[in-house]
PDB file of C-alpha atoms in Angstrom:
ATOM      1  CA  LYS T1057      -1.361 -38.990  50.643  1.00  0.00           C
ATOM      2  CA  ASN T1058      -0.811 -42.084  48.535  1.00  0.00           C
ATOM      3  CA  GLY T1059       2.503 -40.700  47.241  1.00  0.00           C
ATOM      4  CA  ARG T1060       1.352 -40.415  43.671  1.00  0.00           C
ATOM      5  CA  GLN T1061       2.296 -37.210  41.877  1.00  0.00           C
ATOM      6  CA  MET T1062      -0.681 -35.396  40.400  1.00  0.00           C
ATOM      7  CA  ALA T1063      -0.265 -34.378  36.758  1.00  0.00           C
ATOM      8  CA  LEU T1064      -0.725 -30.713  36.011  1.00  0.00           C
ATOM      9  CA  PRO T1065      -3.546 -29.958  33.600  1.00  0.00           C
ATOM     10  CA  ALA T1066      -2.513 -28.915  30.113  1.00  0.00           C
ATOM     11  CA  ILE T1067      -2.583 -25.208  29.391  1.00  0.00           C
ATOM     12  CA  PRO T1068      -5.298 -24.449  26.809  1.00  0.00           C
ATOM     13  CA  ASN T1069      -4.071 -23.266  23.430  1.00  0.00           C
ATOM     14  CA  GLU T1070      -6.070 -20.050  23.782  1.00  0.00           C
ATOM     15  CA  LEU T1071      -4.162 -19.168  26.954  1.00  0.00           C
ATOM     16  CA  LEU T1072      -0.833 -20.150  25.405  1.00  0.00           C
ATOM     17  CA  ALA T1073      -1.558 -17.923  22.434  1.00  0.00           C
ATOM     18  CA  ASP T1074      -2.277 -14.975  24.738  1.00  0.00           C
ATOM     19  CA  ILE T1075       1.004 -15.621  26.551  1.00  0.00           C
ATOM     20  CA  PHE T1076       3.009 -15.817  23.325  1.00  0.00           C
ATOM     21  CA  LEU T1077       1.384 -12.649  21.994  1.00  0.00           C
ATOM     22  CA  ARG T1078       2.848 -10.799  24.969  1.00  0.00           C
ATOM     23  CA  LEU T1079       6.410 -11.724  24.053  1.00  0.00           C
ATOM     24  CA  SER T1080       8.293  -8.564  23.199  1.00  0.00           C
ATOM     25  CA  THR T1081      10.203  -9.673  20.088  1.00  0.00           C
ATOM     26  CA  SER T1082       9.975 -12.214  17.298  1.00  0.00           C
ATOM     27  CA  GLU T1083      13.282 -13.676  18.505  1.00  0.00           C
ATOM     28  CA  ASP T1084      11.634 -14.564  21.826  1.00  0.00           C
ATOM     29  CA  LEU T1085       8.767 -16.171  19.924  1.00  0.00           C
ATOM     30  CA  ILE T1086      11.203 -18.321  17.949  1.00  0.00           C
ATOM     31  CA  ARG T1087      12.886 -19.475  21.154  1.00  0.00           C
ATOM     32  CA  ALA T1088       9.516 -20.367  22.691  1.00  0.00           C
ATOM     33  CA  SER T1089       8.471 -22.338  19.612  1.00  0.00           C
ATOM     34  CA  ALA T1090      11.641 -24.429  19.858  1.00  0.00           C
ATOM     35  CA  ALA T1091      10.668 -25.699  23.316  1.00  0.00           C
ATOM     36  CA  CYS T1092       8.283 -28.411  22.121  1.00  0.00           C
ATOM     37  CA  PHE T1093       6.241 -29.568  19.152  1.00  0.00           C
ATOM     38  CA  SER T1094       2.910 -28.248  20.483  1.00  0.00           C
ATOM     39  CA  PHE T1095       4.390 -24.757  20.925  1.00  0.00           C
ATOM     40  CA  ARG T1096       5.860 -24.853  17.438  1.00  0.00           C
ATOM     41  CA  ARG T1097       2.551 -25.928  15.909  1.00  0.00           C
ATOM     42  CA  LEU T1098       0.676 -23.094  17.644  1.00  0.00           C
ATOM     43  CA  VAL T1099       3.232 -20.458  16.638  1.00  0.00           C
ATOM     44  CA  ALA T1100       3.243 -21.661  13.019  1.00  0.00           C
ATOM     45  CA  ASP T1101      -0.520 -21.206  12.709  1.00  0.00           C
ATOM     46  CA  ARG T1102      -1.317 -18.453  10.184  1.00  0.00           C
ATOM     47  CA  ALA T1103      -4.047 -16.924  12.330  1.00  0.00           C
ATOM     48  CA  PHE T1104      -1.669 -16.612  15.281  1.00  0.00           C
ATOM     49  CA  LEU T1105       1.093 -15.130  13.125  1.00  0.00           C
ATOM     50  CA  ARG T1106      -1.294 -12.504  11.764  1.00  0.00           C
ATOM     51  CA  ARG T1107      -2.242 -11.496  15.309  1.00  0.00           C
ATOM     52  CA  PHE T1108       1.402 -11.381  16.375  1.00  0.00           C
ATOM     53  CA  ARG T1109       2.433  -9.240  13.388  1.00  0.00           C
ATOM     54  CA  LYS T1110      -0.384  -6.831  14.078  1.00  0.00           C
ATOM     55  CA  LEU T1111       0.828  -6.332  17.646  1.00  0.00           C
ATOM     56  CA  HIS T1112       4.516  -6.420  16.695  1.00  0.00           C
ATOM     57  CA  PRO T1113       5.053  -4.652  13.369  1.00  0.00           C
ATOM     58  CA  PRO T1114       8.269  -5.326  11.443  1.00  0.00           C
ATOM     59  CA  PRO T1115      11.297  -3.295  12.538  1.00  0.00           C
ATOM     60  CA  LEU T1116      11.754   0.107  10.938  1.00  0.00           C
ATOM     61  CA  LEU T1117      14.981  -0.170   8.945  1.00  0.00           C
ATOM     62  CA  GLY T1118      14.773   3.252   7.333  1.00  0.00           C
ATOM     63  CA  PHE T1119      12.906   5.176   4.678  1.00  0.00           C
ATOM     64  CA  PHE T1120      13.091   6.011   0.976  1.00  0.00           C
ATOM     65  CA  ASP T1121      12.982   9.368  -0.732  1.00  0.00           C
ATOM     66  CA  TYR T1122      13.979  10.599  -4.181  1.00  0.00           C
ATOM     67  CA  ARG T1123      17.649  10.322  -3.191  1.00  0.00           C
ATOM     68  CA  GLY T1124      17.444   6.679  -2.169  1.00  0.00           C
ATOM     69  CA  PHE T1125      17.396   4.682   1.057  1.00  0.00           C
ATOM     70  CA  HIS T1126      18.192   6.242   4.438  1.00  0.00           C
ATOM     71  CA  PRO T1127      18.836   3.645   7.177  1.00  0.00           C
ATOM     72  CA  ALA T1128      17.822   4.181  10.777  1.00  0.00           C
ATOM     73  CA  GLU T1129      20.672   5.583  12.866  1.00  0.00           C
ATOM     74  CA  PRO T1130      21.519   5.462  16.573  1.00  0.00           C
ATOM     75  CA  PRO T1131      19.949   5.924  19.040  1.00  0.00           C
ATOM     76  CA  HIS T1132      17.055   4.330  17.138  1.00  0.00           C
ATOM     77  CA  PRO T1133      16.489   0.814  18.584  1.00  0.00           C
ATOM     78  CA  TYR T1134      16.614  -0.793  15.120  1.00  0.00           C
ATOM     79  CA  ALA T1135      19.817   0.939  14.021  1.00  0.00           C
ATOM     80  CA  PRO T1136      21.897  -2.284  14.297  1.00  0.00           C
ATOM     81  CA  ALA T1137      19.464  -4.151  12.045  1.00  0.00           C
ATOM     82  CA  ALA T1138      19.410  -1.245   9.609  1.00  0.00           C
ATOM     83  CA  SER T1139      23.199  -1.176   9.400  1.00  0.00           C
ATOM     84  CA  ALA T1140      23.157  -4.833   8.387  1.00  0.00           C
ATOM     85  CA  VAL T1141      21.203  -3.939   5.257  1.00  0.00           C
ATOM     86  CA  ALA T1142      23.760  -2.877   2.670  1.00  0.00           C
ATOM     87  CA  ASP T1143      22.878   0.082   0.483  1.00  0.00           C
ATOM     88  CA  ASP T1144      23.675  -1.991  -2.601  1.00  0.00           C
ATOM     89  CA  ASP T1145      20.815  -4.322  -1.721  1.00  0.00           C
ATOM     90  CA  LEU T1146      18.290  -1.477  -1.895  1.00  0.00           C
ATOM     91  CA  ASN T1147      19.274   0.366  -5.071  1.00  0.00           C
ATOM     92  CA  PHE T1148      16.790  -1.498  -7.324  1.00  0.00           C
ATOM     93  CA  GLY T1149      19.576  -3.077  -9.342  1.00  0.00           C
ATOM     94  CA  PHE T1150      17.552  -6.295  -9.467  1.00  0.00           C
ATOM     95  CA  LEU T1151      14.842  -4.669 -11.625  1.00  0.00           C
ATOM     96  CA  PRO T1152      14.838  -5.277 -15.391  1.00  0.00           C
ATOM     97  CA  GLY T1153      17.012  -2.866 -17.331  1.00  0.00           C
ATOM     98  CA  SER T1154      19.077  -0.140 -15.719  1.00  0.00           C
ATOM     99  CA  SER T1155      18.100   0.963 -12.229  1.00  0.00           C
ATOM    100  CA  LEU T1156      18.551   4.561 -13.411  1.00  0.00           C
ATOM    101  CA  ASP T1157      15.577   4.151 -15.757  1.00  0.00           C
ATOM    102  CA  TRP T1158      13.138   3.653 -12.895  1.00  0.00           C
ATOM    103  CA  THR T1159      11.522   6.477 -10.930  1.00  0.00           C
ATOM    104  CA  MET T1160      10.185   5.748  -7.460  1.00  0.00           C
ATOM    105  CA  ARG T1161       6.561   6.829  -7.059  1.00  0.00           C
ATOM    106  CA  GLU T1162       5.397   5.402  -3.742  1.00  0.00           C
ATOM    107  CA  VAL T1163       6.383   3.263  -0.760  1.00  0.00           C
ATOM    108  CA  ARG T1164       3.673   1.484   1.213  1.00  0.00           C
ATOM    109  CA  ASP T1165       3.504  -1.642   3.393  1.00  0.00           C
ATOM    110  CA  GLY T1166       7.100  -2.582   2.588  1.00  0.00           C
ATOM    111  CA  ARG T1167       6.573  -2.387  -1.175  1.00  0.00           C
ATOM    112  CA  VAL T1168       7.837   0.185  -3.658  1.00  0.00           C
ATOM    113  CA  LEU T1169       6.045   1.277  -6.826  1.00  0.00           C
ATOM    114  CA  LEU T1170       8.272   2.534  -9.650  1.00  0.00           C
ATOM    115  CA  ASP T1171       7.729   3.407 -13.295  1.00  0.00           C
ATOM    116  CA  ARG T1172       9.678   4.287 -16.436  1.00  0.00           C
ATOM    117  CA  PRO T1173       8.667   5.623 -19.864  1.00  0.00           C
ATOM    118  CA  GLY T1174       7.260   2.949 -22.153  1.00  0.00           C
ATOM    119  CA  ARG T1175       9.268   1.915 -25.192  1.00  0.00           C
ATOM    120  CA  HIS T1176       6.468   2.472 -27.677  1.00  0.00           C
ATOM    121  CA  GLU T1177       3.877   4.466 -25.722  1.00  0.00           C
ATOM    122  CA  PRO T1178       5.552   7.195 -23.631  1.00  0.00           C
ATOM    123  CA  LEU T1179       2.124   8.331 -22.440  1.00  0.00           C
ATOM    124  CA  PHE T1180       1.584   5.038 -20.560  1.00  0.00           C
ATOM    125  CA  LYS T1181       4.569   4.106 -18.441  1.00  0.00           C
ATOM    126  CA  GLU T1182       5.865   0.677 -17.513  1.00  0.00           C
ATOM    127  CA  THR T1183       5.121   0.033 -13.855  1.00  0.00           C
ATOM    128  CA  VAL T1184       6.689  -2.362 -11.381  1.00  0.00           C
ATOM    129  CA  VAL T1185       6.002  -3.194  -7.733  1.00  0.00           C
ATOM    130  CA  CYS T1186       8.897  -4.637  -5.786  1.00  0.00           C
ATOM    131  CA  ASP T1187      10.010  -5.778  -2.356  1.00  0.00           C
ATOM    132  CA  PRO T1188      13.526  -4.296  -2.146  1.00  0.00           C
ATOM    133  CA  LEU T1189      14.443  -6.146   1.040  1.00  0.00           C
ATOM    134  CA  HIS T1190      13.893  -9.567  -0.558  1.00  0.00           C
ATOM    135  CA  GLN T1191      14.704  -8.387  -4.113  1.00  0.00           C
ATOM    136  CA  GLN T1192      11.416  -9.579  -5.571  1.00  0.00           C
ATOM    137  CA  TYR T1193       9.375  -7.691  -8.147  1.00  0.00           C
ATOM    138  CA  LEU T1194       6.332  -7.931 -10.381  1.00  0.00           C
ATOM    139  CA  LEU T1195       6.167  -6.054 -13.680  1.00  0.00           C
ATOM    140  CA  LEU T1196       2.580  -4.938 -14.156  1.00  0.00           C
ATOM    141  CA  PRO T1197       0.947  -5.644 -17.526  1.00  0.00           C
ATOM    142  CA  PRO T1198       0.227  -2.704 -19.851  1.00  0.00           C
ATOM    143  CA  ILE T1199      -3.012  -0.784 -19.539  1.00  0.00           C
ATOM    144  CA  PRO T1200      -5.632  -2.547 -21.744  1.00  0.00           C
ATOM    145  CA  GLY T1201      -5.444  -1.291 -25.310  1.00  0.00           C
ATOM    146  CA  ASP T1202      -9.042  -0.093 -25.595  1.00  0.00           C
ATOM    147  CA  VAL T1203      -8.757   1.992 -22.425  1.00  0.00           C
ATOM    148  CA  ALA T1204      -5.376   3.396 -23.433  1.00  0.00           C
ATOM    149  CA  ALA T1205      -6.678   4.364 -26.875  1.00  0.00           C
ATOM    150  CA  SER T1206      -9.754   6.173 -25.534  1.00  0.00           C
ATOM    151  CA  VAL T1207      -7.700   8.080 -22.960  1.00  0.00           C
ATOM    152  CA  ALA T1208      -5.094   9.061 -25.547  1.00  0.00           C
ATOM    153  CA  VAL T1209      -7.773  10.431 -27.876  1.00  0.00           C
ATOM    154  CA  GLN T1210      -9.422  12.407 -25.083  1.00  0.00           C
ATOM    155  CA  LEU T1211      -6.094  13.852 -23.972  1.00  0.00           C
ATOM    156  CA  LEU T1212      -5.423  15.036 -27.514  1.00  0.00           C
ATOM    157  CA  ILE T1213      -8.823  16.740 -27.578  1.00  0.00           C
ATOM    158  CA  GLU T1214      -8.557  18.378 -24.167  1.00  0.00           C
ATOM    159  CA  ARG T1215      -4.785  18.951 -24.344  1.00  0.00           C
ATOM    160  CA  GLY T1216      -4.447  18.250 -20.680  1.00  0.00           C
ATOM    161  CA  GLY T1217      -5.328  15.909 -17.858  1.00  0.00           C
ATOM    162  CA  PHE T1218      -4.046  14.453 -14.635  1.00  0.00           C
ATOM    163  CA  ALA T1219      -2.803  10.887 -14.180  1.00  0.00           C
ATOM    164  CA  ASP T1220      -1.555   9.014 -11.142  1.00  0.00           C
ATOM    165  CA  CYS T1221      -0.680   5.439 -10.218  1.00  0.00           C
ATOM    166  CA  PHE T1222      -0.532   4.361  -6.582  1.00  0.00           C
ATOM    167  CA  LEU T1223      -0.707   1.425  -4.194  1.00  0.00           C
ATOM    168  CA  VAL T1224      -3.940   0.636  -2.369  1.00  0.00           C
ATOM    169  CA  PRO T1225      -3.477   0.672   1.418  1.00  0.00           C
ATOM    170  CA  SER T1226      -3.799  -2.639   3.209  1.00  0.00           C
ATOM    171  CA  GLY T1227      -7.119  -3.450   4.831  1.00  0.00           C
ATOM    172  CA  ASP T1228      -7.678  -2.829   8.521  1.00  0.00           C
ATOM    173  CA  LYS T1229      -9.580  -6.015   9.239  1.00  0.00           C
ATOM    174  CA  GLU T1230      -8.931  -7.759  12.521  1.00  0.00           C
ATOM    175  CA  GLU T1231      -8.296 -11.075  10.778  1.00  0.00           C
ATOM    176  CA  PRO T1232      -7.104 -10.552   7.196  1.00  0.00           C
ATOM    177  CA  ASP T1233      -7.020 -13.652   5.046  1.00  0.00           C
ATOM    178  CA  ALA T1234      -3.768 -15.344   4.109  1.00  0.00           C
ATOM    179  CA  THR T1235      -3.689 -14.029   0.542  1.00  0.00           C
ATOM    180  CA  GLU T1236      -3.944 -10.429   1.739  1.00  0.00           C
ATOM    181  CA  GLU T1237      -0.593 -10.772   3.503  1.00  0.00           C
ATOM    182  CA  THR T1238       1.275 -11.279   0.232  1.00  0.00           C
ATOM    183  CA  SER T1239      -1.031  -9.639  -2.317  1.00  0.00           C
ATOM    184  CA  PHE T1240      -1.258  -6.012  -3.333  1.00  0.00           C
ATOM    185  CA  ARG T1241      -3.368  -3.748  -5.521  1.00  0.00           C
ATOM    186  CA  VAL T1242      -2.546  -0.739  -7.652  1.00  0.00           C
ATOM    187  CA  ILE T1243      -4.930   1.979  -8.845  1.00  0.00           C
ATOM    188  CA  TRP T1244      -4.350   3.784 -12.154  1.00  0.00           C
ATOM    189  CA  LEU T1245      -6.364   6.998 -12.287  1.00  0.00           C
ATOM    190  CA  VAL T1246      -6.698   9.530 -15.098  1.00  0.00           C
ATOM    191  CA  VAL T1247      -8.734  12.675 -14.442  1.00  0.00           C
ATOM    192  CA  LEU T1248     -10.027  14.507 -17.505  1.00  0.00           C
ATOM    193  CA  GLU T1249     -12.189  17.604 -17.682  1.00  0.00           C
ATOM    194  CA  ASN T1250     -15.371  15.639 -18.274  1.00  0.00           C
ATOM    195  CA  LYS T1251     -14.802  12.287 -16.570  1.00  0.00           C
ATOM    196  CA  PRO T1252     -12.267  10.069 -14.786  1.00  0.00           C
ATOM    197  CA  VAL T1253     -10.908   6.702 -15.855  1.00  0.00           C
ATOM    198  CA  ALA T1254      -9.869   4.341 -13.066  1.00  0.00           C
ATOM    199  CA  LEU T1255      -8.475   0.807 -13.166  1.00  0.00           C
ATOM    200  CA  VAL T1256      -7.348  -1.520 -10.396  1.00  0.00           C
ATOM    201  CA  PHE T1257      -4.610  -4.120 -10.777  1.00  0.00           C
ATOM    202  CA  SER T1258      -4.687  -7.140  -8.467  1.00  0.00           C
ATOM    203  CA  SER T1259      -1.615  -9.289  -7.950  1.00  0.00           C
ATOM    204  CA  CYS T1260      -3.971 -12.217  -7.296  1.00  0.00           C
ATOM    205  CA  THR T1261      -5.451 -12.121 -10.810  1.00  0.00           C
ATOM    206  CA  GLY T1262      -2.560 -10.429 -12.612  1.00  0.00           C
ATOM    207  CA  GLN T1263      -5.024  -8.247 -14.520  1.00  0.00           C
ATOM    208  CA  TRP T1264      -6.339  -4.702 -14.667  1.00  0.00           C
ATOM    209  CA  ARG T1265     -10.032  -4.232 -14.009  1.00  0.00           C
ATOM    210  CA  ALA T1266     -12.171  -1.118 -14.404  1.00  0.00           C
ATOM    211  CA  ILE T1267     -13.646   0.478 -11.286  1.00  0.00           C
ATOM    212  CA  THR T1268     -17.352   0.792 -11.992  1.00  0.00           C
ATOM    213  CA  PRO T1269     -19.683   2.478 -11.441  1.00  0.00           C
ATOM    214  CA  LEU T1270     -18.022   5.873 -11.095  1.00  0.00           C
ATOM    215  CA  ILE T1271     -19.824   8.760  -9.439  1.00  0.00           C
ATOM    216  CA  TRP T1272     -18.141  11.928 -10.624  1.00  0.00           C
ATOM    217  CA  SER T1273     -18.895  15.484  -9.562  1.00  0.00           C
ATOM    218  CA  LEU T1274     -16.307  18.232  -9.757  1.00  0.00           C
ATOM    219  CA  PRO T1275     -18.160  21.504 -10.313  1.00  0.00           C
ATOM    220  CA  GLY T1276     -15.850  24.333 -11.254  1.00  0.00           C
ATOM    221  CA  LEU T1277     -12.670  22.235 -11.422  1.00  0.00           C
ATOM    222  CA  GLN T1278     -10.387  23.486 -14.190  1.00  0.00           C
ATOM    223  CA  LEU T1279      -7.468  21.173 -14.761  1.00  0.00           C
ATOM    224  CA  SER T1280      -5.917  23.768 -17.057  1.00  0.00           C
ATOM    225  CA  THR T1281      -5.158  25.869 -13.956  1.00  0.00           C
ATOM    226  CA  TRP T1282      -3.348  23.042 -12.187  1.00  0.00           C
ATOM    227  CA  LYS T1283       0.382  23.150 -11.628  1.00  0.00           C
ATOM    228  CA  PHE T1284       0.982  19.451 -12.072  1.00  0.00           C
ATOM    229  CA  TRP T1285       4.595  19.560 -10.973  1.00  0.00           C
ATOM    230  CA  PHE T1286       3.373  20.632  -7.518  1.00  0.00           C
ATOM    231  CA  VAL T1287       0.638  18.017  -7.163  1.00  0.00           C
ATOM    232  CA  SER T1288       0.892  15.918  -4.010  1.00  0.00           C
ATOM    233  CA  ARG T1289      -1.239  12.964  -2.953  1.00  0.00           C
ATOM    234  CA  HIS T1290      -2.329  12.223   0.611  1.00  0.00           C
ATOM    235  CA  TYR T1291      -4.349   9.430   2.206  1.00  0.00           C
ATOM    236  CA  ALA T1292      -6.518   9.597   5.326  1.00  0.00           C
ATOM    237  CA  HIS T1293      -9.573   7.675   6.559  1.00  0.00           C
ATOM    238  CA  GLY T1294     -10.302   5.870   3.289  1.00  0.00           C
ATOM    239  CA  CYS T1295      -9.881   8.974   1.100  1.00  0.00           C
ATOM    240  CA  PHE T1296      -7.145  10.076  -1.252  1.00  0.00           C
ATOM    241  CA  TYR T1297      -6.511  13.799  -1.631  1.00  0.00           C
ATOM    242  CA  TRP T1298      -4.667  15.507  -4.461  1.00  0.00           C
ATOM    243  CA  ILE T1299      -3.512  19.040  -3.717  1.00  0.00           C
ATOM    244  CA  SER T1300      -1.911  21.236  -6.368  1.00  0.00           C
ATOM    245  CA  GLY T1301      -0.285  24.638  -6.416  1.00  0.00           C
ATOM    246  CA  ALA T1302      -3.536  26.068  -7.753  1.00  0.00           C
ATOM    247  CA  SER T1303      -6.487  27.312  -5.724  1.00  0.00           C
ATOM    248  CA  THR T1304      -8.294  23.959  -5.587  1.00  0.00           C
ATOM    249  CA  GLY T1305      -7.634  20.308  -5.145  1.00  0.00           C
ATOM    250  CA  PHE T1306      -9.874  17.281  -5.188  1.00  0.00           C
ATOM    251  CA  GLN T1307     -10.692  14.247  -3.126  1.00  0.00           C
ATOM    252  CA  VAL T1308     -11.268  10.682  -4.250  1.00  0.00           C
ATOM    253  CA  ARG T1309     -13.134   8.537  -1.772  1.00  0.00           C
ATOM    254  CA  LEU T1310     -13.030   4.782  -2.091  1.00  0.00           C
ATOM    255  CA  LYS T1311     -16.542   4.442  -0.745  1.00  0.00           C
ATOM    256  CA  ASN T1312     -16.401   0.664  -0.781  1.00  0.00           C
ATOM    257  CA  CYS T1313     -12.722   0.449   0.061  1.00  0.00           C
ATOM    258  CA  SER T1314     -13.112  -3.117   1.363  1.00  0.00           C
ATOM    259  CA  CYS T1315     -13.853  -4.150  -2.199  1.00  0.00           C
ATOM    260  CA  LEU T1316     -10.366  -3.072  -3.173  1.00  0.00           C
ATOM    261  CA  THR T1317      -8.494  -4.447  -0.185  1.00  0.00           C
ATOM    262  CA  SER T1318     -10.190  -7.770   0.445  1.00  0.00           C
ATOM    263  CA  GLY T1319     -10.237  -9.186  -3.061  1.00  0.00           C
ATOM    264  CA  GLY T1320     -13.946  -8.683  -3.726  1.00  0.00           C
ATOM    265  CA  TRP T1321     -15.323  -6.489  -6.479  1.00  0.00           C
ATOM    266  CA  SER T1322     -18.858  -5.626  -5.358  1.00  0.00           C
ATOM    267  CA  SER T1323     -19.572  -2.224  -6.939  1.00  0.00           C
ATOM    268  CA  PRO T1324     -16.731  -0.009  -5.712  1.00  0.00           C
ATOM    269  CA  TRP T1325     -17.366   3.701  -6.169  1.00  0.00           C
ATOM    270  CA  LEU T1326     -15.225   6.771  -6.635  1.00  0.00           C
ATOM    271  CA  ILE T1327     -16.807   9.887  -5.191  1.00  0.00           C
ATOM    272  CA  THR T1328     -14.961  13.104  -5.890  1.00  0.00           C
ATOM    273  CA  HIS T1329     -15.391  16.703  -4.916  1.00  0.00           C
ATOM    274  CA  PRO T1330     -13.176  19.788  -4.640  1.00  0.00           C
ATOM    275  CA  VAL T1331     -11.316  20.593  -1.449  1.00  0.00           C
ATOM    276  CA  PRO T1332      -9.590  23.875  -0.622  1.00  0.00           C
ATOM    277  CA  ASP T1333      -5.890  24.011  -1.333  1.00  0.00           C
ATOM    278  CA  ILE T1334      -4.267  25.052   1.920  1.00  0.00           C
ATOM    279  CA  TRP T1335      -0.908  24.172   3.349  1.00  0.00           C
ATOM    280  CA  ALA T1336      -2.358  22.501   6.433  1.00  0.00           C
ATOM    281  CA  MET T1337      -5.191  20.148   5.564  1.00  0.00           C
ATOM    282  CA  MET T1338      -7.580  18.960   8.268  1.00  0.00           C
ATOM    283  CA  TRP T1339      -9.534  15.743   7.681  1.00  0.00           C
ATOM    284  CA  PRO T1340     -12.198  14.684  10.191  1.00  0.00           C
ATOM    285  CA  SER T1341     -12.004  11.135  11.457  1.00  0.00           C
ATOM    286  CA  ARG T1342     -15.510   9.707  11.634  1.00  0.00           C
ATOM    287  CA  ARG T1343     -14.304   6.510  13.224  1.00  0.00           C
ATOM    288  CA  GLN T1344     -12.640   8.272  16.164  1.00  0.00           C
ATOM    289  CA  ALA T1345     -14.924  11.357  16.182  1.00  0.00           C
ATOM    290  CA  LYS T1346     -11.995  13.747  16.066  1.00  0.00           C
ATOM    291  CA  ALA T1347     -10.016  15.728  13.555  1.00  0.00           C
ATOM    292  CA  GLY T1348      -6.759  14.575  12.026  1.00  0.00           C
ATOM    293  CA  LEU T1349      -4.011  16.723  10.560  1.00  0.00           C
TER     294      LEU T1349
END
């Protein structure tokens, strides 16, 4: 009545965050953040970015196999972005030495784990973890000498064993900390007839650390019957499964998996037991109370 214009109340940051989380693409989020300083400050917050990335995973540009990188093709929605990534950028030419020396072992969470025979110790390979899209890599330090020596002696005695090196899956926490976004962990596992040896490398510390205590029970497992060239590793519901061409496989359960994915080291366990070797493996999902294939 008095002609004065009433000011609209400010939109709470919590409501703004919910609105921005509903934007369909990261490009739209960038445009919104350019509108004003308060929007830009909210979008730049690490907690908000973690929530946005969880709802909007990075675009799928393609996949790797033993032959190299295969970009997404039309009619895939990210085919244009995939075509912008030149094959030369993803051939691991940025790694030390010749790219032909490296063998790709695993791809997980946008990182690639590769190895090559060691110069002086062919039994223990050089290992590197890299981000091929940004051409960044970290050469992992050698396995500690005392552990390497004990494993080498035991392998000579038993004349056989199984070894594997693999990336630890990212945690599934609702609000992972900032270091978890850029850090990674690698497990080095050697299975002998009488006991396993397991180490974890953390990019935060730059060191290998033994996984202790180990609970080990594999009744009737005979590694001498394994066809190691047919061994395949699978991951489901916090458990790793190794299946060979023989009649049995085995499971390794990271019972305290949060210890390995959140940076803590409070008594992680490895619990192992045989599983049948069948072409179609069924693993029950306790969290969702249903089976997974």
